[in-house]
Amino acid sequence: MKETSCKILVIDTSSEACSLGLILGNTVWVKHEILPRQQTQFILPMIDALLSEAKVSLPELTAIAFGAGPGSFTGLRIALGVAQGLAFAHNLPVIPLSNLQALAQQAYELEGHDQVWVGTDARMGEVYWNSFAKDAQGIMQPQGEDTLSEPKNVLFHPFQSPVWGMGSAWGALSKQFPEAFQLRPEFCTHESFTCVKAMLILAQWAYGQGEALEPEASEPRYIRDKVAKKKPSKKWSKLK
Amino acid sequence: MQVLGIETSCDETGIALYDTDNGQLHHRLYSQVDIHVEYGGVVPELASRDHIRKVLPLINEVLKAAKINKDQIDGIAYTSGPGLIGALLVGASIARSLAYALNIPAIGVHHMEGHLLAPMLCDHAPEFPFVALLVSGGHTQLMEVKGIGEYELLGQTLDDAVGEAFDKTAKLLNLGYPGGPALAKLAEQGDNTRFKFPRPMVDRPGMDFSFSGLKTFAINTIAKHGDDAQTKADAARAFEEAVVATLMIKCRRALDHTGYKRLVVAGGVSANVRLRCALNELMQSRQGQAYFPPQEFCTDNGAMIAYAGAQRLLAGQQDSDLTINARARWPMEELNIAERQINIKTED
């Protein structure tokens, strides 16, 4: 990881894990635990422990990054809610990160894959997906928007050279895209160090690009926006 | 002490700042009703999504109105239950981490305790002890209140909450969502002598309620007498009369049981004019007094949470660790000062 003066805390609770990363100069700190339905109990104590181990206080930070999605809706809001609370207190900016991009960056950091198709399980027979390719700075750049669709409607970027497949949806996608010759089904929950490290790399890059926001302005990226059916409107009875 | 209050338990984002030294209060309320109206009810996921957009901007507005900086906040109170778990978690996550970052105490507040204490925000606040009637879309309870954190449940609904009965009956009368206030408005045009609805559970001892039968009675009335406008208005009137009479009978029993002379009425339905009149008359006839929250604090709001949390912070209580506390269900009887030291675990 490149040396930097940025001091960034990253919070991710988009899956069943509670993942934290902190970069101070060229030192990286990571805390990661699989805590299904218990993230609310452990996230602040873990942050507290991380900050004291690294001997840094919140006001010294440059920014707070968070996994903005796609992922568990409640999890995305826990990460953002905590990031908002911490950042608002000390007038720090907040950096939203794509969890699909984090997986692509992880594939690059871990094994050097520079063209990656990412698909994650969105349940209800759908997947979140996007394609990523490495740029000159070593950042896995999206080749489109993070998208939600049925597996049969996925349109990955047609890379010319070998492609790596990544994410929890590969069970559903591998038959359709056999050219992604190696498949990694794991989600952020495994290879944790690399994933949080990948998020820190993306956070530094995003901060440099001016993508940090005021905490008030940051939102999760749910991708799935249809979450309820509208009732057919009944005619109002006319009452005198 | 400046206490920030954060309420996100259902479909209203309420933020307030309460100064315990001079009673000064600044508050902002954002209602999501327009978001949910096309779904015919509150959609929990949409409620959560909207809360997280609104909490910080409303905190900014309140701080600006109060002319203080965030580092002058001395404590943060947040609704930690009961309510929609996802919605509660938004307020709790922000509140708990903001308090941690500002190095100030936080306290999870019971939503209904907030309602219960809302009449304290009046100029003429009731003294303890009193009987409390909590009537909202989610609750119908009679409590004996000896002091803050000293609550004994006297009776509660066995099925629909009274506000829920209003809304459901309104829906059956095609009054839209949320139809409770529309139903009360329609009732004004109704003839109170045409129909008489039953008074549920008044013929047996005790202080419990049951309201689910009234909507069925309303349906049957309309089916039998036609769905013309006047019949609907008359049915609405009879429905409201039955609800008010039932609540009054049970309040009388609670006052007899406790011997108290003060009745505090809180929750969304406490805004109902006919209920207010009936209970005022009841208390006058008993040489006692009825207390209602100011109209603006009948609905969910942050002010009541800031106030209730401030009382507990003043009593030396606070969340004992860094857990983000949210509980979808939380019986009010579990609330007392000793038990508050025990930590509340998150439900999901």
Coordinates of C-alpha atoms in Angstrom, one line a residue:
Chain A
M1 CA 0.0 0.0 0.0
K2 CA 1.3 3.4 -0.9
E3 CA 2.5 5.6 1.9
T4 CA 0.1 8.4 2.6
S5 CA -0.7 11.1 5.1
C6 CA -4.4 10.1 5.0
K7 CA -5.7 8.7 8.3
I8 CA -8.9 6.8 7.3
L9 CA -11.2 4.5 9.3
V10 CA -13.3 2.1 7.2
I11 CA -16.4 0.4 8.6
D12 CA -18.2 -2.4 6.8
T13 CA -21.2 -4.3 8.0
S14 CA -22.7 -5.1 4.6
S15 CA -22.5 -8.9 5.2
E16 CA -22.6 -11.0 8.4
A17 CA -19.2 -9.7 9.4
C18 CA -18.2 -6.6 11.3
S19 CA -15.1 -5.4 9.5
L20 CA -12.9 -2.4 10.4
G21 CA -9.8 -1.1 8.9
L22 CA -7.6 1.8 9.8
I23 CA -4.7 3.3 7.8
L24 CA -2.2 5.6 9.5
G25 CA 0.8 6.5 7.3
N26 CA 2.0 3.1 6.0
T27 CA 0.5 1.1 8.9
V28 CA -2.7 -0.8 8.4
W29 CA -4.9 -2.1 11.2
V30 CA -7.7 -4.5 10.7
K31 CA -10.4 -6.0 12.9
H32 CA -12.8 -8.5 11.5
E33 CA -15.3 -10.8 13.1
I34 CA -18.2 -12.9 11.7
L35 CA -21.1 -11.6 13.9
P36 CA -24.4 -12.4 12.3
R37 CA -27.1 -10.2 14.0
Q38 CA -24.7 -9.0 16.6
Q39 CA -23.0 -6.2 14.8
T40 CA -24.8 -3.6 16.8
Q41 CA -23.4 -5.1 20.0
F42 CA -19.8 -5.2 18.9
I43 CA -19.2 -2.4 16.3
L44 CA -18.5 0.4 18.7
P45 CA -16.4 -1.6 21.2
M46 CA -14.4 -2.9 18.2
I47 CA -13.9 0.7 17.0
D48 CA -12.9 1.8 20.4
A49 CA -10.3 -1.0 20.7
L50 CA -9.0 -0.4 17.2
L51 CA -8.4 3.3 17.9
S52 CA -6.7 2.7 21.2
E53 CA -4.5 0.0 19.8
A54 CA -3.5 2.4 17.0
K55 CA -3.1 5.2 19.5
V56 CA -5.2 7.6 17.4
S57 CA -8.2 9.6 18.3
L58 CA -11.2 10.4 16.1
P59 CA -10.5 14.1 15.6
E60 CA -7.1 13.1 14.2
L61 CA -8.7 11.2 11.4
T62 CA -8.9 12.5 7.8
A63 CA -12.2 10.7 6.9
I64 CA -14.4 7.8 7.7
A65 CA -15.3 5.4 4.9
F66 CA -18.1 2.8 4.9
G67 CA -19.3 -0.1 2.8
A68 CA -22.3 1.6 1.1
G69 CA -23.5 -1.5 -0.6
P70 CA -24.9 -3.4 -2.1
G71 CA -25.5 -5.7 0.9
S72 CA -27.8 -6.2 3.8
F73 CA -30.0 -3.1 4.0
T74 CA -29.9 -3.0 7.8
G75 CA -26.1 -3.7 7.7
L76 CA -25.6 -0.8 5.3
R77 CA -27.5 1.6 7.6
I78 CA -25.6 0.4 10.7
A79 CA -22.3 1.2 9.0
L80 CA -23.5 4.5 7.7
G81 CA -25.3 5.4 11.0
V82 CA -22.1 4.8 13.0
A83 CA -19.9 6.6 10.4
Q84 CA -22.3 9.5 10.5
G85 CA -22.3 9.7 14.3
L86 CA -18.5 9.6 14.5
A87 CA -17.9 11.9 11.6
F88 CA -20.6 14.5 12.5
A89 CA -19.1 14.8 16.0
H90 CA -15.7 15.9 14.6
N91 CA -16.7 17.5 11.3
L92 CA -15.1 14.7 9.3
P93 CA -16.1 13.8 5.8
V94 CA -17.5 10.4 5.0
I95 CA -16.5 8.2 2.0
P96 CA -19.1 5.8 0.5
L97 CA -17.5 2.7 -1.0
S98 CA -19.0 0.1 -3.4
N99 CA -18.9 -3.4 -1.9
L100 CA -18.7 -4.8 -5.5
Q101 CA -15.7 -2.7 -6.2
A102 CA -14.1 -3.8 -2.9
L103 CA -14.4 -7.4 -4.1
A104 CA -12.7 -6.5 -7.4
Q105 CA -10.0 -4.7 -5.7
Q106 CA -9.6 -7.6 -3.3
A107 CA -9.1 -9.9 -6.4
Y108 CA -6.4 -7.6 -7.6
E109 CA -4.6 -7.2 -4.3
L110 CA -4.8 -10.9 -3.5
E111 CA -3.9 -12.5 -6.8
G112 CA -3.2 -9.7 -9.2
H113 CA -6.3 -10.1 -11.4
D114 CA -6.8 -7.0 -13.4
Q115 CA -10.1 -7.7 -15.1
V116 CA -12.8 -9.0 -12.8
W117 CA -16.5 -9.7 -13.1
V118 CA -18.2 -9.4 -9.7
G119 CA -21.6 -10.9 -8.9
T120 CA -23.1 -11.2 -5.4
D121 CA -26.3 -12.9 -4.3
A122 CA -29.1 -10.4 -3.9
R123 CA -31.6 -13.1 -3.0
M124 CA -35.1 -13.3 -4.5
G125 CA -33.5 -14.9 -7.6
E126 CA -31.4 -11.8 -8.4
V127 CA -27.8 -10.8 -8.3
Y128 CA -25.9 -7.5 -7.9
W129 CA -23.2 -7.3 -10.5
N130 CA -20.6 -5.1 -12.2
S131 CA -17.3 -5.4 -14.2
F132 CA -14.0 -3.9 -13.1
A133 CA -10.7 -3.2 -14.8
K134 CA -7.4 -2.0 -13.3
D135 CA -6.3 1.6 -14.2
A136 CA -2.8 3.0 -14.2
Q137 CA -3.0 3.8 -10.5
G138 CA -3.8 0.2 -9.6
I139 CA -7.5 0.9 -8.8
M140 CA -10.1 -1.5 -10.1
Q141 CA -12.4 0.9 -11.9
P142 CA -16.1 0.1 -12.6
Q143 CA -17.1 -0.4 -16.3
G144 CA -20.7 0.6 -15.6
E145 CA -23.1 1.1 -12.7
D146 CA -23.5 -1.5 -9.9
T147 CA -26.7 -3.2 -11.1
L148 CA -29.4 -5.6 -9.9
S149 CA -31.0 -8.1 -12.2
E150 CA -31.9 -11.7 -12.7
P151 CA -28.7 -13.8 -13.6
K152 CA -29.9 -14.3 -17.2
N153 CA -30.0 -10.5 -17.7
V154 CA -26.4 -9.9 -16.5
L155 CA -24.3 -8.1 -19.2
F156 CA -20.7 -8.2 -18.1
H157 CA -18.2 -6.1 -19.9
P158 CA -16.7 -8.2 -22.8
F159 CA -13.1 -8.2 -21.8
Q160 CA -10.7 -9.5 -24.6
S161 CA -8.2 -11.2 -22.3
P162 CA -8.8 -13.6 -19.3
V163 CA -11.4 -12.5 -16.7
W164 CA -11.6 -13.5 -13.1
G165 CA -15.0 -14.1 -11.5
M166 CA -15.6 -13.0 -8.0
G167 CA -18.5 -12.9 -5.5
S168 CA -21.2 -15.0 -3.8
A169 CA -23.4 -15.2 -7.0
W170 CA -21.0 -17.4 -9.0
G171 CA -23.0 -20.5 -8.4
A172 CA -25.7 -18.9 -10.4
L173 CA -23.4 -17.1 -12.9
S174 CA -20.6 -19.6 -13.7
K175 CA -22.5 -21.7 -16.3
Q176 CA -23.6 -18.6 -18.1
F177 CA -20.1 -17.1 -18.1
P178 CA -17.6 -20.0 -18.5
E179 CA -14.9 -17.7 -19.8
A180 CA -14.4 -16.4 -16.3
F181 CA -11.9 -19.2 -15.9
Q182 CA -11.4 -19.0 -12.2
L183 CA -14.2 -18.5 -9.8
R184 CA -14.1 -17.3 -6.3
P185 CA -17.4 -17.7 -4.5
E186 CA -16.4 -16.1 -1.2
F187 CA -17.9 -12.9 -0.1
C188 CA -16.1 -10.3 2.0
T189 CA -16.4 -12.5 5.1
H190 CA -13.4 -14.6 4.2
E191 CA -10.0 -13.2 3.0
S192 CA -11.0 -10.4 5.4
F193 CA -7.7 -8.7 5.7
T194 CA -7.4 -8.3 2.0
C195 CA -11.0 -7.1 1.7
V196 CA -10.7 -4.4 4.4
K197 CA -7.3 -3.5 3.0
A198 CA -8.8 -3.3 -0.5
M199 CA -11.5 -0.9 0.9
L200 CA -8.7 1.2 2.5
I201 CA -7.0 1.5 -0.9
L202 CA -10.3 2.5 -2.5
A203 CA -11.0 5.0 0.3
Q204 CA -7.7 6.7 -0.2
W205 CA -8.2 6.9 -3.9
A206 CA -11.7 8.2 -3.5
Y207 CA -10.6 10.8 -1.0
G208 CA -8.0 12.0 -3.5
Q209 CA -10.6 12.2 -6.1
G210 CA -12.7 14.5 -3.9
E211 CA -15.4 11.9 -3.4
A212 CA -15.7 12.5 0.3
L213 CA -19.0 13.9 1.4
E214 CA -20.5 15.6 4.4
P215 CA -22.0 12.9 6.7
E216 CA -25.4 14.5 6.2
A217 CA -25.2 13.9 2.4
S218 CA -24.1 10.3 2.4
E219 CA -26.5 7.5 1.8
P220 CA -26.4 3.7 1.4
R221 CA -26.4 2.4 -2.1
Y222 CA -29.2 -0.2 -1.8
I223 CA -29.4 -0.7 -5.6
R224 CA -32.7 -2.6 -4.9
D225 CA -35.3 0.1 -4.7
K226 CA -38.5 -1.8 -5.1
V227 CA -39.1 -3.0 -1.6
A228 CA -42.9 -2.9 -1.4
K229 CA -45.9 -3.1 -3.6
K230 CA -48.1 -0.1 -4.0
K231 CA -51.7 -0.7 -3.2
P232 CA -54.1 0.1 -6.0
S233 CA -55.7 3.4 -5.0
K234 CA -59.2 3.0 -3.9
K235 CA -61.7 5.7 -4.9
W236 CA -62.5 8.0 -2.0
S237 CA -66.1 7.9 -1.2
K238 CA -67.6 11.3 -1.6
L239 CA -68.9 12.5 1.7
K240 CA -70.9 15.6 2.2
Chain B
M1 CA -27.7 20.1 30.9
Q2 CA -28.5 20.1 27.2
V3 CA -30.0 16.8 26.1
L4 CA -30.4 15.8 22.5
G5 CA -33.4 13.6 21.8
I6 CA -33.7 11.3 18.8
E7 CA -36.9 9.5 17.9
T8 CA -37.1 7.1 14.9
S9 CA -39.3 4.2 16.1
C10 CA -41.9 4.4 13.3
D11 CA -42.7 6.8 10.6
E12 CA -41.7 10.1 12.1
T13 CA -38.2 11.5 12.6
G14 CA -38.2 13.6 15.7
I15 CA -35.2 15.6 17.0
A16 CA -35.1 17.9 20.0
L17 CA -32.8 19.6 22.4
Y18 CA -34.0 20.0 26.0
D19 CA -32.2 22.2 28.5
T20 CA -32.8 20.8 32.0
D21 CA -31.7 24.1 33.6
N22 CA -34.3 26.4 32.1
G23 CA -36.8 23.9 30.4
Q24 CA -36.1 25.5 27.0
L25 CA -36.9 23.2 24.2
H26 CA -36.1 23.2 20.5
H27 CA -37.5 20.5 18.3
R28 CA -38.1 19.5 14.7
L29 CA -40.4 16.8 13.4
Y30 CA -40.4 15.2 9.9
S31 CA -43.4 13.0 9.1
Q32 CA -43.1 10.3 6.5
V33 CA -46.8 9.9 6.0
D34 CA -46.6 11.0 2.3
I35 CA -44.1 8.2 1.6
H36 CA -46.3 5.5 3.1
V37 CA -49.7 6.7 1.9
E38 CA -49.5 4.9 -1.4
Y39 CA -48.8 1.6 0.3
G40 CA -51.8 1.8 2.6
G41 CA -49.6 1.5 5.7
V42 CA -46.0 2.0 7.0
V43 CA -43.4 0.1 4.9
P44 CA -40.7 -0.6 7.5
E45 CA -37.8 -0.7 5.0
L46 CA -38.9 2.7 3.5
A47 CA -39.2 4.1 6.9
S48 CA -35.7 3.1 7.8
R49 CA -34.3 4.5 4.5
D50 CA -36.0 7.9 5.2
H51 CA -34.9 8.1 8.8
I52 CA -31.2 7.9 7.9
R53 CA -31.6 10.8 5.4
K54 CA -33.3 13.0 8.0
V55 CA -31.6 12.5 11.3
L56 CA -28.4 14.6 10.8
P57 CA -30.1 17.4 8.9
L58 CA -32.7 17.8 11.6
I59 CA -30.0 17.7 14.3
N60 CA -28.3 20.6 12.5
E61 CA -31.6 22.5 12.4
V62 CA -32.2 22.0 16.1
L63 CA -28.7 23.0 17.1
K64 CA -28.9 26.1 14.9
A65 CA -32.3 27.1 16.4
A66 CA -30.9 26.6 19.9
K67 CA -27.7 28.5 18.9
I68 CA -25.4 25.9 20.4
N69 CA -22.5 23.8 19.0
K70 CA -22.5 20.0 19.0
D71 CA -19.7 20.0 21.6
Q72 CA -22.1 21.8 24.0
I73 CA -24.5 18.8 24.0
D74 CA -24.2 17.1 27.4
G75 CA -26.1 13.8 26.7
I76 CA -28.0 12.0 24.0
A77 CA -31.4 10.2 24.5
Y78 CA -32.7 8.0 21.8
T79 CA -35.7 5.8 21.4
S80 CA -34.4 2.3 21.9
G81 CA -37.8 0.5 21.6
P82 CA -40.5 -0.6 21.2
G83 CA -41.0 0.0 17.5
L84 CA -39.9 -1.1 14.0
I85 CA -36.5 -2.7 14.5
G86 CA -34.8 -1.3 11.4
A87 CA -36.1 2.2 12.1
L88 CA -35.0 2.1 15.7
L89 CA -31.5 1.0 14.7
V90 CA -31.0 4.1 12.6
G91 CA -31.6 6.4 15.5
A92 CA -29.7 4.2 17.9
S93 CA -26.7 3.8 15.6
I94 CA -26.3 7.5 15.1
A95 CA -27.1 8.4 18.7
R96 CA -24.8 5.9 20.3
S97 CA -21.9 6.6 18.0
L98 CA -22.3 10.4 18.3
A99 CA -22.4 10.2 22.1
Y100 CA -19.3 8.0 22.0
A101 CA -17.4 10.4 19.7
L102 CA -18.4 13.4 21.8
N103 CA -17.5 11.5 24.9
I104 CA -20.9 12.2 26.6
P105 CA -23.5 9.8 28.1
A106 CA -26.2 8.2 26.0
I107 CA -29.4 6.7 27.2
G108 CA -31.9 4.4 25.4
V109 CA -35.5 5.6 26.2
H110 CA -38.7 3.6 26.1
H111 CA -40.9 5.1 23.5
M112 CA -44.0 4.9 25.6
E113 CA -42.3 6.4 28.6
G114 CA -41.6 9.3 26.3
H115 CA -45.3 9.6 25.5
L116 CA -46.2 9.2 29.2
L117 CA -44.0 12.1 30.2
A118 CA -45.0 14.3 27.2
P119 CA -47.6 16.2 29.4
M120 CA -44.6 17.3 31.5
L121 CA -43.7 19.6 28.6
C122 CA -46.8 21.7 29.4
D123 CA -46.7 24.8 31.6
H124 CA -49.1 23.0 34.0
A125 CA -47.4 19.7 34.3
P126 CA -49.0 17.0 36.5
E127 CA -47.4 16.0 39.8
F128 CA -46.9 12.3 40.7
P129 CA -48.7 10.0 41.3
F130 CA -51.2 9.7 38.5
V131 CA -53.1 7.3 36.3
A132 CA -51.8 7.3 32.7
L133 CA -53.9 6.3 29.7
L134 CA -51.6 5.6 26.8
V135 CA -53.5 5.5 23.5
S136 CA -51.7 5.3 20.2
G137 CA -51.6 3.3 17.0
G138 CA -49.5 0.6 18.7
H139 CA -50.6 0.8 22.3
T140 CA -53.5 1.0 24.6
Q141 CA -52.5 0.8 28.3
L142 CA -53.6 2.0 31.7
M143 CA -50.6 2.5 34.0
E144 CA -50.3 3.5 37.6
V145 CA -47.4 6.0 37.7
K146 CA -45.8 6.8 41.1
G147 CA -42.8 8.5 39.7
I148 CA -40.3 8.3 36.8
G149 CA -39.5 4.7 36.3
E150 CA -42.2 3.5 38.7
Y151 CA -44.9 2.1 36.5
E152 CA -47.4 -0.6 37.1
L153 CA -49.6 -1.9 34.3
L154 CA -53.2 -1.9 35.2
G155 CA -54.7 -2.9 31.9
Q156 CA -54.0 -3.2 28.2
T157 CA -55.6 -4.1 24.9
L158 CA -55.9 -7.8 24.2
D159 CA -56.0 -7.2 20.4
D160 CA -56.0 -4.0 18.4
A161 CA -54.6 -0.8 19.9
V162 CA -57.2 2.0 19.9
G163 CA -55.4 4.0 17.2
E164 CA -55.2 0.8 15.1
A165 CA -58.9 0.3 15.5
F166 CA -59.5 3.9 14.3
D167 CA -57.2 3.3 11.3
K168 CA -58.6 -0.1 10.3
T169 CA -62.2 1.1 10.6
A170 CA -61.3 4.2 8.6
K171 CA -59.9 1.9 5.9
L172 CA -63.1 -0.1 5.8
L173 CA -65.0 3.2 5.3
N174 CA -62.6 4.1 2.4
L175 CA -61.1 7.0 4.3
G176 CA -57.6 6.3 3.2
Y177 CA -54.5 5.9 5.3
P178 CA -53.9 6.9 8.0
G179 CA -57.6 7.3 8.4
G180 CA -58.0 7.7 12.2
P181 CA -58.2 11.5 12.2
A182 CA -60.4 11.4 9.0
L183 CA -62.7 9.0 10.8
A184 CA -63.0 11.4 13.8
K185 CA -63.7 14.3 11.4
L186 CA -66.4 12.2 9.6
A187 CA -68.0 11.4 13.0
E188 CA -68.7 15.0 13.6
Q189 CA -71.3 14.8 10.9
G190 CA -72.8 11.7 12.3
D191 CA -76.0 11.2 14.3
N192 CA -75.2 9.8 17.7
T193 CA -78.6 8.3 18.2
R194 CA -78.9 6.2 15.0
F195 CA -76.5 3.3 15.9
K196 CA -75.2 2.1 19.2
F197 CA -72.0 0.0 19.0
P198 CA -71.1 -2.4 21.8
R199 CA -68.8 -1.3 24.6
P200 CA -66.3 -4.2 24.6
M201 CA -65.3 -5.8 27.9
V202 CA -67.1 -3.4 30.1
D203 CA -69.4 -6.1 31.5
R204 CA -66.6 -7.9 33.2
P205 CA -64.2 -6.7 35.9
G206 CA -60.7 -5.5 35.1
M207 CA -59.1 -2.8 33.1
D208 CA -58.1 -4.6 29.9
F209 CA -59.5 -3.5 26.5
S210 CA -60.5 -5.2 23.2
F211 CA -61.2 -3.1 20.1
S212 CA -61.0 -5.6 17.2
G213 CA -64.7 -6.3 17.4
L214 CA -65.7 -2.7 16.7
K215 CA -64.4 -2.7 13.2
T216 CA -66.4 -5.9 12.4
F217 CA -69.4 -4.2 13.9
A218 CA -68.8 -1.2 11.7
I219 CA -68.6 -3.4 8.6
N220 CA -71.8 -5.2 9.5
T221 CA -73.6 -1.9 10.1
I222 CA -72.6 -0.6 6.7
A223 CA -73.6 -3.9 5.1
K224 CA -77.0 -3.8 6.7
H225 CA -77.8 -0.1 6.3
G226 CA -76.1 0.9 3.1
D227 CA -72.8 2.7 2.4
D228 CA -74.3 6.1 1.7
A229 CA -72.4 9.1 3.2
Q230 CA -74.8 9.7 6.1
T231 CA -74.8 6.0 7.1
K232 CA -71.0 6.1 7.1
A233 CA -70.9 9.2 9.2
D234 CA -73.4 7.8 11.6
A235 CA -71.4 4.6 11.9
A236 CA -68.2 6.6 12.4
R237 CA -69.9 8.5 15.2
A238 CA -71.2 5.4 16.9
F239 CA -67.7 3.9 16.6
E240 CA -66.1 6.9 18.2
E241 CA -68.7 7.0 20.9
A242 CA -68.1 3.4 21.8
V243 CA -64.3 3.8 21.9
V244 CA -64.5 6.9 24.1
A245 CA -67.1 5.4 26.4
T246 CA -65.0 2.2 26.8
L247 CA -61.8 4.2 27.6
M248 CA -63.8 6.4 30.1
I249 CA -65.2 3.4 31.9
K250 CA -61.8 1.8 32.2
C251 CA -60.2 5.1 33.4
R252 CA -62.9 5.3 36.0
R253 CA -62.0 1.9 37.3
A254 CA -58.3 2.7 37.3
L255 CA -59.0 5.9 39.3
D256 CA -61.1 4.0 41.8
H257 CA -58.5 1.3 42.1
T258 CA -55.6 3.7 42.8
G259 CA -57.5 6.5 44.5
Y260 CA -55.6 9.0 42.4
K261 CA -57.1 12.4 41.4
R262 CA -54.9 12.9 38.3
L263 CA -55.3 11.3 34.9
V264 CA -52.6 11.8 32.2
V265 CA -53.6 10.9 28.7
A266 CA -50.9 10.5 26.1
G267 CA -50.2 9.0 22.7
G268 CA -51.5 9.9 19.2
V269 CA -55.2 9.3 20.1
S270 CA -54.9 11.8 23.0
A271 CA -55.4 14.4 20.3
N272 CA -59.0 13.2 19.7
V273 CA -61.3 16.0 20.7
R274 CA -64.2 13.9 21.9
L275 CA -61.9 11.8 24.1
R276 CA -60.4 14.9 25.6
C277 CA -63.9 16.4 26.4
A278 CA -65.1 13.1 27.9
L279 CA -62.1 12.7 30.1
N280 CA -62.1 16.3 31.2
E281 CA -65.7 15.9 32.3
L282 CA -64.9 12.7 34.1
M283 CA -62.1 14.3 36.1
Q284 CA -64.2 17.4 36.9
S285 CA -67.0 15.1 38.2
R286 CA -64.4 13.5 40.5
Q287 CA -62.8 16.8 41.6
G288 CA -59.6 15.8 39.9
Q289 CA -57.8 16.9 36.8
A290 CA -57.0 15.5 33.3
Y291 CA -53.7 16.3 31.7
F292 CA -53.0 16.1 28.0
P293 CA -49.7 16.8 26.1
P294 CA -49.7 19.9 23.9
Q295 CA -51.2 18.9 20.5
E296 CA -47.8 19.0 18.8
F297 CA -46.5 16.4 21.2
C298 CA -49.4 13.9 20.9
T299 CA -47.8 12.3 17.9
D300 CA -44.3 10.7 18.0
N301 CA -41.7 13.4 18.6
G302 CA -38.2 14.0 19.7
A303 CA -39.1 16.4 22.6
M304 CA -40.6 13.7 24.7
I305 CA -37.6 11.5 24.2
A306 CA -35.2 14.3 25.1
Y307 CA -37.3 15.0 28.2
A308 CA -37.6 11.4 29.4
G309 CA -33.9 10.7 28.7
A310 CA -32.9 13.9 30.5
Q311 CA -34.8 12.8 33.6
R312 CA -33.0 9.5 33.6
L313 CA -29.6 11.1 33.0
L314 CA -30.3 13.5 35.9
A315 CA -31.0 10.5 38.0
G316 CA -27.5 9.2 37.2
Q317 CA -28.5 6.5 34.7
Q318 CA -26.9 6.0 31.3
D319 CA -26.2 3.2 28.8
S320 CA -23.6 1.1 30.6
D321 CA -21.6 0.0 27.6
L322 CA -21.1 0.8 23.9
T323 CA -23.9 -1.6 22.7
I324 CA -26.3 -0.1 20.2
N325 CA -29.6 -0.9 21.9
A326 CA -32.8 -1.5 19.9
R327 CA -35.7 -3.6 20.8
A328 CA -38.8 -4.2 18.7
R329 CA -40.7 -5.4 21.8
W330 CA -40.1 -4.0 25.2
P331 CA -42.8 -4.4 27.9
M332 CA -43.1 -1.2 29.8
E333 CA -43.2 -3.0 33.2
E334 CA -39.6 -3.9 32.7
L335 CA -38.8 -0.3 33.1
N336 CA -37.7 0.7 36.6
I337 CA -34.7 2.4 37.8
A338 CA -33.0 -0.7 39.2
E339 CA -33.5 -2.7 36.0
R340 CA -32.1 0.0 33.9
Q341 CA -28.6 -0.9 34.9
I342 CA -29.0 -4.3 33.1
N343 CA -28.1 -3.9 29.5
I344 CA -30.6 -4.4 26.8
K345 CA -29.7 -6.8 24.1
T346 CA -30.4 -6.1 20.5
E347 CA -33.2 -8.0 18.8
D348 CA -33.3 -8.4 15.1

